[in-house]
mmCIF file of C-alpha atoms and ligand atoms in Angstrom:
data_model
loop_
_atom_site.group_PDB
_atom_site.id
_atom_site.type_symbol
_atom_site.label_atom_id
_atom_site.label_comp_id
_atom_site.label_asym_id
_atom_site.label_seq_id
_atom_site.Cartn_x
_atom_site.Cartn_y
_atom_site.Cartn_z
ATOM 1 C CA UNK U 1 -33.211 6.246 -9.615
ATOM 2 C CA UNK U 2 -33.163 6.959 -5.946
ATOM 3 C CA UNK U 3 -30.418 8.712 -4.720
ATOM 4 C CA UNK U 4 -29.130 7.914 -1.414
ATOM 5 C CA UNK U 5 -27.879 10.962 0.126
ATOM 6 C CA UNK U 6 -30.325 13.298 -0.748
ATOM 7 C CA UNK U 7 -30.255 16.746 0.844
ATOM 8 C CA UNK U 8 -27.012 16.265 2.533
ATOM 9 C CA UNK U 9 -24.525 19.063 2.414
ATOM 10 C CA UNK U 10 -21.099 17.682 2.054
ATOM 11 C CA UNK U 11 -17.294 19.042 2.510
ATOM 12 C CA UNK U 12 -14.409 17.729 0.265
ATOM 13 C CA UNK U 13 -11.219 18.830 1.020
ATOM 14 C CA UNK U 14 -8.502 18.072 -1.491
ATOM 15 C CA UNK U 15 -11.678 18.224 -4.413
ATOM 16 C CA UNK U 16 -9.705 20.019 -6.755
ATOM 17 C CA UNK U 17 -8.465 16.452 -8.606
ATOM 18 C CA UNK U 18 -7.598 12.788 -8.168
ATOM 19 C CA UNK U 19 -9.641 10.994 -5.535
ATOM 20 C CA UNK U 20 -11.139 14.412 -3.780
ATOM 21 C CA UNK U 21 -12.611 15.246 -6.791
ATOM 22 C CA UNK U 22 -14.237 11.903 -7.994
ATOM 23 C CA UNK U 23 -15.660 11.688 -4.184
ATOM 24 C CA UNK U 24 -17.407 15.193 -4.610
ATOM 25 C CA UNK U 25 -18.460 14.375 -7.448
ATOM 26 C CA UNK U 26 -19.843 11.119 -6.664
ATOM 27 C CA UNK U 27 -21.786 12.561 -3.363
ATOM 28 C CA UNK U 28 -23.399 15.396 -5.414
ATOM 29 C CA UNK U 29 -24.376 12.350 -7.941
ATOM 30 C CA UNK U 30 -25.844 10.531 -4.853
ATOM 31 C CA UNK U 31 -27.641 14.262 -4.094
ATOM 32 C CA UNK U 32 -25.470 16.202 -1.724
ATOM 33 C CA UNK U 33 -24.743 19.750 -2.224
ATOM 34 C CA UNK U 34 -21.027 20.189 -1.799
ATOM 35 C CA UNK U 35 -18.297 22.362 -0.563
ATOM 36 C CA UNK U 36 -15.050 21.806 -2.219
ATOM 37 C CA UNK U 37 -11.724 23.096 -0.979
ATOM 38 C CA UNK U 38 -8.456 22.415 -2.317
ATOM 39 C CA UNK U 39 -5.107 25.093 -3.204
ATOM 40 C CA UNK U 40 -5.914 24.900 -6.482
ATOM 41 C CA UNK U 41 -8.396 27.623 -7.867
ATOM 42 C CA UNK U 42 -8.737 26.647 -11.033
ATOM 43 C CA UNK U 43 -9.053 23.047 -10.623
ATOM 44 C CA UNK U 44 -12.297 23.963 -7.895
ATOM 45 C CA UNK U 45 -13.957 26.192 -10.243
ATOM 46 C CA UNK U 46 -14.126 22.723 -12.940
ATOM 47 C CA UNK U 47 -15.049 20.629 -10.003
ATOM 48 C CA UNK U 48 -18.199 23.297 -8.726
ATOM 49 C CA UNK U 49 -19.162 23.654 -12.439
ATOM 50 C CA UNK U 50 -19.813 19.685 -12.933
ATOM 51 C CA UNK U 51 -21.595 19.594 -9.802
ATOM 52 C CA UNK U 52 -23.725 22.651 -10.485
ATOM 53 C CA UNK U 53 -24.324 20.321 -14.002
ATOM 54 C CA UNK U 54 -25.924 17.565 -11.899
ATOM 55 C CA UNK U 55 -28.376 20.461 -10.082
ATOM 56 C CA UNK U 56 -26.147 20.120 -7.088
ATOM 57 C CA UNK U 57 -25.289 23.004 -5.154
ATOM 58 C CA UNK U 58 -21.344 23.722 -5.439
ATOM 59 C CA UNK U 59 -19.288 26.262 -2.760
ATOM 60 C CA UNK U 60 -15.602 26.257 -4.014
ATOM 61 C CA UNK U 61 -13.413 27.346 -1.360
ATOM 62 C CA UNK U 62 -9.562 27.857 -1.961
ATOM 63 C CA UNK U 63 -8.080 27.116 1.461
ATOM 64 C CA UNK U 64 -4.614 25.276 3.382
ATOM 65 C CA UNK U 65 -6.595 22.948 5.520
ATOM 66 C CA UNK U 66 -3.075 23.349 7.795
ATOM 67 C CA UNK U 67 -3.546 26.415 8.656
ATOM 68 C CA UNK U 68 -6.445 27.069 11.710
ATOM 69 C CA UNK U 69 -7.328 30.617 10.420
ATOM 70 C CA UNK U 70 -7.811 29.017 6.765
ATOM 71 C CA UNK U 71 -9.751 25.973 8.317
ATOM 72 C CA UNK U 72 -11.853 28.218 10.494
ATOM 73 C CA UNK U 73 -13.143 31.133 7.671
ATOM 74 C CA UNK U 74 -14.451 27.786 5.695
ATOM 75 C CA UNK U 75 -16.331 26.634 8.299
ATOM 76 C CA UNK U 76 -17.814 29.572 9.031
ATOM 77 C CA UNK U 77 -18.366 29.625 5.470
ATOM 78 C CA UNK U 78 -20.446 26.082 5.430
ATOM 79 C CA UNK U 79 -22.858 27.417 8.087
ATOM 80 C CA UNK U 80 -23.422 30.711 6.221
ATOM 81 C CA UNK U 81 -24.043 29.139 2.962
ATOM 82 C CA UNK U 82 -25.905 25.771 3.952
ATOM 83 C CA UNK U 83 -26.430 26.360 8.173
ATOM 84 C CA UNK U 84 -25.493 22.786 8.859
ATOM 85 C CA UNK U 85 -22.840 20.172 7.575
ATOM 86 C CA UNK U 86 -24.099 16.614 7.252
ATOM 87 C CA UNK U 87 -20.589 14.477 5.799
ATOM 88 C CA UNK U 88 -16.576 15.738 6.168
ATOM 89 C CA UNK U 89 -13.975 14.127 3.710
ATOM 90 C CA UNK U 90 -10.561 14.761 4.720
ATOM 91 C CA UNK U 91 -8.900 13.466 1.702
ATOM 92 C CA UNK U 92 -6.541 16.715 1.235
ATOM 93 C CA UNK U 93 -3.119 14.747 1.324
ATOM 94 C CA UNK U 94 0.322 15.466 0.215
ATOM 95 C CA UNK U 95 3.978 13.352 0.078
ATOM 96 C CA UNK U 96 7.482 14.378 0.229
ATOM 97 C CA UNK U 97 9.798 11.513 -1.255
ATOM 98 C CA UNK U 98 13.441 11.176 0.294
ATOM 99 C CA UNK U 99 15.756 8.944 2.481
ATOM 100 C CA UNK U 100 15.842 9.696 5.662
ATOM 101 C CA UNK U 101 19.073 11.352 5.254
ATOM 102 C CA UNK U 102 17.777 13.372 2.752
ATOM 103 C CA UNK U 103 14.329 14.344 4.137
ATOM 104 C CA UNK U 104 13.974 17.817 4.968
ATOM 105 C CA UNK U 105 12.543 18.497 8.568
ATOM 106 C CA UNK U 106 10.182 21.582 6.695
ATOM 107 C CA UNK U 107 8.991 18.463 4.830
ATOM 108 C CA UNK U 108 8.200 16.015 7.599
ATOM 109 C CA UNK U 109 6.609 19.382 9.059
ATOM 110 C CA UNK U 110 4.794 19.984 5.982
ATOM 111 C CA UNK U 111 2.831 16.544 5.293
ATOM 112 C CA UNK U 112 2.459 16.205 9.031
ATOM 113 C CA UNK U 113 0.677 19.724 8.955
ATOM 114 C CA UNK U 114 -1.450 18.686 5.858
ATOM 115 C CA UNK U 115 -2.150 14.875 6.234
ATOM 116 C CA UNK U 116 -2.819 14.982 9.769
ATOM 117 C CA UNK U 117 -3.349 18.131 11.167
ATOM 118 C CA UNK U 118 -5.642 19.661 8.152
ATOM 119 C CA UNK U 119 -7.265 16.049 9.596
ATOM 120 C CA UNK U 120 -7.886 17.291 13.110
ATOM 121 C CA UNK U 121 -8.654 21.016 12.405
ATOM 122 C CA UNK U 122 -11.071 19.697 9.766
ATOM 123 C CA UNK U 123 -12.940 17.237 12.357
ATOM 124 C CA UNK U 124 -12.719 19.355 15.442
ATOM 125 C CA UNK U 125 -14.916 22.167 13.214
ATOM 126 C CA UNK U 126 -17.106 19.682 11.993
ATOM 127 C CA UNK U 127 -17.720 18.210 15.068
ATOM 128 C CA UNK U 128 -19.176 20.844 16.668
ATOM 129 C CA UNK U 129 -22.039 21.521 13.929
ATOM 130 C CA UNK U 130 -22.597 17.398 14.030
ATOM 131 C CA UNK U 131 -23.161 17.258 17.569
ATOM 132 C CA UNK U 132 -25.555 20.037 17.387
ATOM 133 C CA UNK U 133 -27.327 18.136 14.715
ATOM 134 C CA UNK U 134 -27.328 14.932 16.534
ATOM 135 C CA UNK U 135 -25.751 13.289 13.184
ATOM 136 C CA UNK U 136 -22.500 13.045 10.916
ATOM 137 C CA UNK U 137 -20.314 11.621 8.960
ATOM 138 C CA UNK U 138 -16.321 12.170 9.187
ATOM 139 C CA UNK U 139 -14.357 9.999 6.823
ATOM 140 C CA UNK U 140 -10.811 10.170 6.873
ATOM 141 C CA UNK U 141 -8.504 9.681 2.893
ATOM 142 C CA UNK U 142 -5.414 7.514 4.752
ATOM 143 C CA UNK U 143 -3.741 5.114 2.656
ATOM 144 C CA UNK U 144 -1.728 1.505 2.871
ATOM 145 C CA UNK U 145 1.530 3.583 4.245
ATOM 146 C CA UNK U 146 -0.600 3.886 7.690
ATOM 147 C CA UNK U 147 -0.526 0.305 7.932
ATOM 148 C CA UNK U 148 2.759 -0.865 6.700
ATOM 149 C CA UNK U 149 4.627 2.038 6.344
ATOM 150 C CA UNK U 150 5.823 3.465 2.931
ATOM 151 C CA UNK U 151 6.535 1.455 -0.042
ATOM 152 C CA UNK U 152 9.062 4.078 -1.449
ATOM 153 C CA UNK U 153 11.495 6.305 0.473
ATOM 154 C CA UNK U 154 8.644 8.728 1.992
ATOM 155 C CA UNK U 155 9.666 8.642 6.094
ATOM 156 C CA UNK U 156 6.794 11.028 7.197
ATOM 157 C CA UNK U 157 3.968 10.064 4.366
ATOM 158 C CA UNK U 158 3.536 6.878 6.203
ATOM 159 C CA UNK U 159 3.279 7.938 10.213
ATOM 160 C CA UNK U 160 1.478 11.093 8.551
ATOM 161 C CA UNK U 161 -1.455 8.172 7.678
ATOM 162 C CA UNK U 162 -0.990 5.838 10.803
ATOM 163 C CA UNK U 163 -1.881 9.050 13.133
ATOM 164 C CA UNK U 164 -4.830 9.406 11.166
ATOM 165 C CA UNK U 165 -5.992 5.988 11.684
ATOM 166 C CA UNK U 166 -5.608 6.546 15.238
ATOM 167 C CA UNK U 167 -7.129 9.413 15.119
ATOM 168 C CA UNK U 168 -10.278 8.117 13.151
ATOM 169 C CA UNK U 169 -10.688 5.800 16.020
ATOM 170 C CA UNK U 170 -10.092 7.735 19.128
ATOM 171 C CA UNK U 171 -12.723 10.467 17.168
ATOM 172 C CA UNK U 172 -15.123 7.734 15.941
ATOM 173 C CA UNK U 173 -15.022 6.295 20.077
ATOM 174 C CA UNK U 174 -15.864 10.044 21.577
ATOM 175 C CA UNK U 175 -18.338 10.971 18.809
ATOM 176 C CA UNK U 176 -20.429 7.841 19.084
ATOM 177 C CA UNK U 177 -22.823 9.194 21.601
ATOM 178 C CA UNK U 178 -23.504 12.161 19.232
ATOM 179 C CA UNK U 179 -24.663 10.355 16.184
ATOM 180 C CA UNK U 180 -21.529 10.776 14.650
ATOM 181 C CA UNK U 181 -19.470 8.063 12.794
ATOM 182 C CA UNK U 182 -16.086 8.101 12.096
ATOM 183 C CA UNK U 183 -14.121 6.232 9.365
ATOM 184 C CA UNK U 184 -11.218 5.956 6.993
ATOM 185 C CA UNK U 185 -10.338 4.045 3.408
ATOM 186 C CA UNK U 186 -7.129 2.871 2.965
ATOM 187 C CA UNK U 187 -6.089 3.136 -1.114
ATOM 188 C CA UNK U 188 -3.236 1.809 -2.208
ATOM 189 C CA UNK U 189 -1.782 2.515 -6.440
ATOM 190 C CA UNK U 190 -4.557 4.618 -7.419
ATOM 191 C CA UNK U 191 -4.395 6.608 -10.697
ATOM 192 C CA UNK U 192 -3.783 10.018 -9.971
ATOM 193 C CA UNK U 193 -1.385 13.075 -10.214
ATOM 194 C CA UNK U 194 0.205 11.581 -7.066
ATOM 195 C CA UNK U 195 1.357 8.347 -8.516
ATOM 196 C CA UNK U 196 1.779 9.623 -12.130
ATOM 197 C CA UNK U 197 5.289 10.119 -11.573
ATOM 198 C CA UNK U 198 5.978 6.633 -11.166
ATOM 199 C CA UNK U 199 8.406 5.543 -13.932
ATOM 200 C CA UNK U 200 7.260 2.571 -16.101
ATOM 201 C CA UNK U 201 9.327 -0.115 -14.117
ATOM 202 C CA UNK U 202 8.269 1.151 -10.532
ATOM 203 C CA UNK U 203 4.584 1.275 -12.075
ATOM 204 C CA UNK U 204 4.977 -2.494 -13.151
ATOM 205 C CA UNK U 205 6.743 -3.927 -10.034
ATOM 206 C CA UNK U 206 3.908 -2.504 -8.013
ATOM 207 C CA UNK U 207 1.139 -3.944 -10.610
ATOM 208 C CA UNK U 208 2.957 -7.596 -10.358
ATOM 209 C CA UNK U 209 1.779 -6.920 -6.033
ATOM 210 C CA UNK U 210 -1.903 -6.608 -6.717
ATOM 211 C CA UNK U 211 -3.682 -9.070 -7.180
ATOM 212 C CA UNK U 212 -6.532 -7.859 -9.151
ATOM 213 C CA UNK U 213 -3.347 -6.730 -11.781
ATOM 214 C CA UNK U 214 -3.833 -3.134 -12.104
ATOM 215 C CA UNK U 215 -3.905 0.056 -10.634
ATOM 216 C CA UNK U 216 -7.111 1.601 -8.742
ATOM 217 C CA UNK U 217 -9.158 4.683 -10.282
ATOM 218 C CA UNK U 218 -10.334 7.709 -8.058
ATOM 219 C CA UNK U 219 -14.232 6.555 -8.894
ATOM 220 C CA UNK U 220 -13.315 3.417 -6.784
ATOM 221 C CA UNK U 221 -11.868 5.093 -3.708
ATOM 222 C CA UNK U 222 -15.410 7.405 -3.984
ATOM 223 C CA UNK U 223 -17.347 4.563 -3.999
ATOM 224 C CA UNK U 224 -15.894 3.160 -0.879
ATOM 225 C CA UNK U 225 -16.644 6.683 0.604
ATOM 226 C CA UNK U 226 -20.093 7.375 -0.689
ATOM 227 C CA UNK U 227 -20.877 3.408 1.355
ATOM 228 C CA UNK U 228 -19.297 4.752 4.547
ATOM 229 C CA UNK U 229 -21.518 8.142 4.281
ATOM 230 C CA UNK U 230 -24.507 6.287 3.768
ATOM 231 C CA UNK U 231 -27.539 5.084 5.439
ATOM 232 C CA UNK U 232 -26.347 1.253 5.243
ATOM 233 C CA UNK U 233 -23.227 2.060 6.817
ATOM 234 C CA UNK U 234 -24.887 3.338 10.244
ATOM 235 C CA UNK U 235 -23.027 0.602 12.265
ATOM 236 C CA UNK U 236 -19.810 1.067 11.316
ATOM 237 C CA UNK U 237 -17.438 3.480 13.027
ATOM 238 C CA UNK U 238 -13.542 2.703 13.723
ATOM 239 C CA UNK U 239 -12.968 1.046 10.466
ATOM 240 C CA UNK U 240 -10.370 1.487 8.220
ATOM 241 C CA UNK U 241 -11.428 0.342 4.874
ATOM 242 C CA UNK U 242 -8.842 -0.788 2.382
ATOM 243 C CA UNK U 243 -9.353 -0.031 -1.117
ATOM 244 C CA UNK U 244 -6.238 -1.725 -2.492
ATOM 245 C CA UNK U 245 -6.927 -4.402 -5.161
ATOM 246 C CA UNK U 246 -5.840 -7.011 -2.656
ATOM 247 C CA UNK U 247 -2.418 -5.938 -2.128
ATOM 248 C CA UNK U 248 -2.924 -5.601 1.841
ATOM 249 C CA UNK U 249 -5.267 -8.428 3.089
ATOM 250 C CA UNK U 250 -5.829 -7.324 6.938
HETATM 251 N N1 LIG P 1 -3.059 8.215 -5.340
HETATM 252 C C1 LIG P 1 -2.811 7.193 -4.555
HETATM 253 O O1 LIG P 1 -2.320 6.135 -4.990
HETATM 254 C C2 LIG P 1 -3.107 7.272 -3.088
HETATM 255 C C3 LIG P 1 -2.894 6.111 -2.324
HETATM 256 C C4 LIG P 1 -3.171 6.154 -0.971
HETATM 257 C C5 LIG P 1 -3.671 7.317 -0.398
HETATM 258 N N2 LIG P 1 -3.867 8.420 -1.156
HETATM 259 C C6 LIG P 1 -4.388 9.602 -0.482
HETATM 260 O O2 LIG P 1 -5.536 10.073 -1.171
HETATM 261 C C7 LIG P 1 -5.637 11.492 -1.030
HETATM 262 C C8 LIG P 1 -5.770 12.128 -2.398
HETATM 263 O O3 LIG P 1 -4.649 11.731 -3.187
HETATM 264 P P1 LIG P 1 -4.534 12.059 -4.736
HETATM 265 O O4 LIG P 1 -3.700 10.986 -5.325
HETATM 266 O O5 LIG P 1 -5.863 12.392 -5.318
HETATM 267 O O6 LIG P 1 -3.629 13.394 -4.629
HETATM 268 P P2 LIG P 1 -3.448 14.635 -5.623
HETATM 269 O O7 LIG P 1 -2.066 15.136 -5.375
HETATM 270 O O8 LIG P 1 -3.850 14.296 -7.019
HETATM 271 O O9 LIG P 1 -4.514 15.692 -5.047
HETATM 272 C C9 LIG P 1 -4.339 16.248 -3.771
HETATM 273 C C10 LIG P 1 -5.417 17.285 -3.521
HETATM 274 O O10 LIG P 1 -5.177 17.827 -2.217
HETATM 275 C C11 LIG P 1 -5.120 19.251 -2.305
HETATM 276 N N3 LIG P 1 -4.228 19.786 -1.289
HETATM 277 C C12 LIG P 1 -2.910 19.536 -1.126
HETATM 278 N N4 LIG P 1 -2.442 20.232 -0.080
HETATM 279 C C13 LIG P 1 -3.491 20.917 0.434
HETATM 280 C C14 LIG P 1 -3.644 21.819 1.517
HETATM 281 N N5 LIG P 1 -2.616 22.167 2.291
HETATM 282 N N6 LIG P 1 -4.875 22.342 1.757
HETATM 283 C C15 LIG P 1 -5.931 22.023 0.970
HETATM 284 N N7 LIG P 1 -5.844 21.171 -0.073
HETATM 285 C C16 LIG P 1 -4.632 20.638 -0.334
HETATM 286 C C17 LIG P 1 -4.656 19.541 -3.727
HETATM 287 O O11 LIG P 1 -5.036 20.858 -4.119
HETATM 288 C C18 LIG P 1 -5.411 18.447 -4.495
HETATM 289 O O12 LIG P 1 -6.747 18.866 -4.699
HETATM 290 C C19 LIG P 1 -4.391 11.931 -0.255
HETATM 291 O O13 LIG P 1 -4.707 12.067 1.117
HETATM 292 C C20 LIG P 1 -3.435 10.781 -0.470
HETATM 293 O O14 LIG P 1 -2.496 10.686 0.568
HETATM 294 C C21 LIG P 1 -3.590 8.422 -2.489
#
């Protein structure tokens, strides 16, 4: 079967489980090598070994995409190992539940510093090695919150996601000259660690809202991704892509 993506050197960030690790592994199944970075050692070394299973190349990097110095060494990292970068996934994402009595200001600083700055920091070193190869693909992990606003108590989750949709489209606007497209997916419900600590009620209220009747799996959010990094995608930039069973019709 031909692959689609053959030869491209992808980076994952957030590949350690959940949705960043069914997208790596569904590039390196469409024949990217891939770089995955998460906090979670462990979890990357798994991730790198079923990739490596495939005869995909696999760079596990443990790194806070918050924090510049962390950001930069991976980079720097990508060109040693592979000298170019073809596809950046920023799906490294995190949520602090709370009222917003109760939400802690080192929270809101927190998921802004992961969800959308790890976002930035990510592109803006990406960017550089895409312009220099005259092609790329960023694609942004935001979620329904960025468009509605959070379904539970979470007060920065959601403008954490609506600055990266703004983001995705002021980036995808300035990097359309250079070859480079720009996009995000917008999940909503989708089985992970994230939402496994819904209780049983809360999991079925939220069910009776989609229409297709269940919850979404990581493998569908990849699939979404693996389309926006591919070859029949090459006229889309600016879009944010929900993934949602039909719970948000926009
Ligand atoms: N699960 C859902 O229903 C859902 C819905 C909408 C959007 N999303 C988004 O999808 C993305 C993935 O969600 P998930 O459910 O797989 O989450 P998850 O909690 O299962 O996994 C998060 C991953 O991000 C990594 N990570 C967290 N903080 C990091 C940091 N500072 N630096 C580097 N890596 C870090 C973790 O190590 C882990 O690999 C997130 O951006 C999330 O906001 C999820």
């Amino acid at each position: 079967m031909k692959v689609k993506l053959a030869g491209k050197v992808a980076l994952v960030t957030g590949a350690s489980r959940g949705i960043g690790k069914a997208i790596a592994l569904a590039l390196a199944k469409e024949g990217c090598d891939v770089i995955v970075v998460a906090r979670d050692e462990r979890g990357l070394q798994l991730v790198a070994q079923e990739i490596g299973a495939m005869g995909r190349r696999a760079v596990p990097v443990r790194a806070n995409v918050a924090s510049l110095n962390e950001v930069k060494r991976v980079f720097d990292l990508v060109l040693e190992k592979f000298g170019r970068l073809d596809i950046l996934v920023n799906n490294a994402g995190i949520i602090k539940r709370g009222t917003i009595e109760d939400h802690k200001d080192e929270d809101w600083e927190l998921v802004m510093a992961v969800n959308l700055k790890g976002t930035y920091y990510c592109s803006r070193e990406a960017a550089k090695i895409m312009k220099s190869q005259g092609w790329g693909r960023i694609i942004n992990i935001s979620s329904v919150a960025g468009k509605i606003g959070d379904i539970a108590s979470a007060p920065s989750y959601g403008p954490s996601k609506a600055a990266v949709n703004a983001l995705t489209k002021s980036l995808a606007r300035e990097l359309a000259p250079y070859g480079i497209t720009v996009n995000a997916v917008a999940p909503h419900a989708i089985e992970t660690e994230m939402t496994a600590e819904w209780p049983e009620e809360k999991r079925k209220a939220i069910i009776a809202q989609i229409p297709i009747g269940r919850l979404g799996r990581p493998e569908e959010v990849a699939a979404a991704v693996v389309f926006l990094a591919s070859p029949e995608a090459s006229f889309i930039t600016g879009e944010i892509l929900d993934v949602n069973g039909g719970y948000l019709m926009d």
